[in-house]
PDB file of C-alpha atoms in Angstrom:
ATOM      1  CA  MET A   1      -4.349  -6.904   0.831  1.00  0.00           C
ATOM      2  CA  PRO A   2      -6.776  -5.802  -1.877  1.00  0.00           C
ATOM      3  CA  GLU A   3      -6.192  -7.302  -5.292  1.00  0.00           C
ATOM      4  CA  ASN A   4      -5.629  -3.815  -6.726  1.00  0.00           C
ATOM      5  CA  MET A   5      -2.441  -3.291  -4.637  1.00  0.00           C
ATOM      6  CA  ARG A   6       0.780  -5.304  -4.558  1.00  0.00           C
ATOM      7  CA  LEU A   7       3.879  -4.705  -2.428  1.00  0.00           C
ATOM      8  CA  HIS A   8       7.352  -5.169  -3.895  1.00  0.00           C
ATOM      9  CA  THR A   9      10.858  -4.817  -2.456  1.00  0.00           C
ATOM     10  CA  SER A  10      12.263  -3.524  -5.761  1.00  0.00           C
ATOM     11  CA  GLU A  11      10.692  -1.351  -8.440  1.00  0.00           C
ATOM     12  CA  PRO A  12       8.262  -3.449 -10.473  1.00  0.00           C
ATOM     13  CA  GLU A  13       7.288  -2.939 -14.077  1.00  0.00           C
ATOM     14  CA  GLY A  14       4.029  -1.057 -14.524  1.00  0.00           C
ATOM     15  CA  GLN A  15       2.395   1.553 -12.329  1.00  0.00           C
ATOM     16  CA  ALA A  16       4.020   1.781  -8.908  1.00  0.00           C
ATOM     17  CA  PHE A  17       5.190   4.354  -6.401  1.00  0.00           C
ATOM     18  CA  ALA A  18       7.818   4.318  -3.693  1.00  0.00           C
ATOM     19  CA  GLY A  19       6.937   4.181  -0.020  1.00  0.00           C
ATOM     20  CA  ARG A  20       9.039   4.707   3.087  1.00  0.00           C
ATOM     21  CA  VAL A  21       8.076   2.421   5.963  1.00  0.00           C
ATOM     22  CA  LEU A  22       7.357   4.457   9.110  1.00  0.00           C
ATOM     23  CA  LEU A  23       6.191   1.579  11.292  1.00  0.00           C
ATOM     24  CA  SER A  24       6.050  -2.181  10.838  1.00  0.00           C
ATOM     25  CA  GLU A  25       3.771  -4.356  12.993  1.00  0.00           C
ATOM     26  CA  MET A  26       3.763  -8.158  12.962  1.00  0.00           C
ATOM     27  CA  THR A  27       0.424  -9.800  13.737  1.00  0.00           C
ATOM     28  CA  GLY A  28       0.600 -13.551  13.394  1.00  0.00           C
ATOM     29  CA  SER A  29       0.969 -14.387   9.723  1.00  0.00           C
ATOM     30  CA  GLU A  30       0.521 -10.777   8.536  1.00  0.00           C
ATOM     31  CA  LEU A  31       2.665  -7.670   8.466  1.00  0.00           C
ATOM     32  CA  ILE A  32       1.067  -4.224   8.777  1.00  0.00           C
ATOM     33  CA  LEU A  33       3.151  -1.481   7.204  1.00  0.00           C
ATOM     34  CA  HIS A  34       2.502   2.203   7.837  1.00  0.00           C
ATOM     35  CA  CYS A  35       4.096   3.982   4.872  1.00  0.00           C
ATOM     36  CA  GLU A  36       4.694   7.532   3.704  1.00  0.00           C
ATOM     37  CA  THR A  37       4.212   7.857  -0.064  1.00  0.00           C
ATOM     38  CA  GLU A  38       3.728  10.567  -2.652  1.00  0.00           C
ATOM     39  CA  LEU A  39      -0.018   9.813  -2.343  1.00  0.00           C
ATOM     40  CA  GLY A  40       0.102  10.399   1.429  1.00  0.00           C
ATOM     41  CA  ARG A  41       0.222   7.919   4.282  1.00  0.00           C
ATOM     42  CA  LEU A  42      -0.929   4.393   3.571  1.00  0.00           C
ATOM     43  CA  THR A  43      -1.482   1.453   5.879  1.00  0.00           C
ATOM     44  CA  VAL A  44      -0.991  -1.818   4.030  1.00  0.00           C
ATOM     45  CA  THR A  45      -1.481  -5.369   5.263  1.00  0.00           C
ATOM     46  CA  THR A  46       0.490  -8.103   3.537  1.00  0.00           C
ATOM     47  CA  PRO A  47       1.388 -11.732   4.223  1.00  0.00           C
ATOM     48  CA  ARG A  48       4.515 -11.799   6.420  1.00  0.00           C
ATOM     49  CA  ARG A  49       6.359 -14.045   3.998  1.00  0.00           C
ATOM     50  CA  ASP A  50       6.157 -11.405   1.221  1.00  0.00           C
ATOM     51  CA  ILE A  51       8.008  -8.527   2.935  1.00  0.00           C
ATOM     52  CA  ALA A  52      10.793  -8.666   5.532  1.00  0.00           C
ATOM     53  CA  GLY A  53      10.022  -7.121   8.921  1.00  0.00           C
ATOM     54  CA  GLY A  54      13.017  -4.754   8.801  1.00  0.00           C
ATOM     55  CA  GLN A  55      12.187  -3.401   5.336  1.00  0.00           C
ATOM     56  CA  THR A  56      12.634   0.399   5.229  1.00  0.00           C
ATOM     57  CA  SER A  57      11.231   1.010   1.765  1.00  0.00           C
ATOM     58  CA  VAL A  58       8.738  -0.703  -0.503  1.00  0.00           C
ATOM     59  CA  TRP A  59       7.162  -0.227  -3.892  1.00  0.00           C
ATOM     60  CA  VAL A  60       3.388  -0.233  -4.089  1.00  0.00           C
ATOM     61  CA  GLY A  61       1.963  -1.394  -7.392  1.00  0.00           C
ATOM     62  CA  LEU A  62      -1.520  -0.024  -7.959  1.00  0.00           C
ATOM     63  CA  ASP A  63      -4.154  -1.105 -10.462  1.00  0.00           C
ATOM     64  CA  THR A  64      -5.981   2.222 -10.819  1.00  0.00           C
ATOM     65  CA  ASP A  65      -8.821   0.590 -12.762  1.00  0.00           C
ATOM     66  CA  ARG A  66      -9.799  -1.393  -9.646  1.00  0.00           C
ATOM     67  CA  ALA A  67      -8.831   1.102  -6.936  1.00  0.00           C
ATOM     68  CA  LEU A  68     -11.322   3.012  -4.786  1.00  0.00           C
ATOM     69  CA  PHE A  69     -10.492   6.555  -3.683  1.00  0.00           C
ATOM     70  CA  PHE A  70     -11.952   8.493  -0.748  1.00  0.00           C
ATOM     71  CA  ASP A  71     -11.889  12.161   0.260  1.00  0.00           C
ATOM     72  CA  ASN A  72      -9.905  12.625   3.472  1.00  0.00           C
ATOM     73  CA  GLY A  73     -12.232  15.330   4.821  1.00  0.00           C
ATOM     74  CA  SER A  74     -15.683  13.927   4.067  1.00  0.00           C
ATOM     75  CA  GLU A  75     -14.630  10.268   3.905  1.00  0.00           C
ATOM     76  CA  ARG A  76     -16.875   9.926   0.844  1.00  0.00           C
ATOM     77  CA  ARG A  77     -15.861   7.990  -2.239  1.00  0.00           C
ATOM     78  CA  VAL A  78     -14.306  10.062  -5.032  1.00  0.00           C
ATOM     79  CA  ASN A  79     -15.144   9.079  -8.610  1.00  0.00           C
ATOM     80  CA  LEU A  80     -12.205   9.805 -10.878  1.00  0.00           C
TER      81      LEU A  80
END
């Protein structure tokens, strides 16, 4: 997982938004979560030990100073 994103099972302090897990895939030592959030759908990879496989909701902490954003249509980077 990029250093600018962190997954939490309860609301952390700082900037974070709620996500509802649509699909959870286990791949060896990692867990791939497909989530619906207020920012849209996100696919997040995290170490399996950090989040339980049956988790139905997560909090995504985001360091906006280090995040990269892309336009969905053109797939080009968006400078905020």
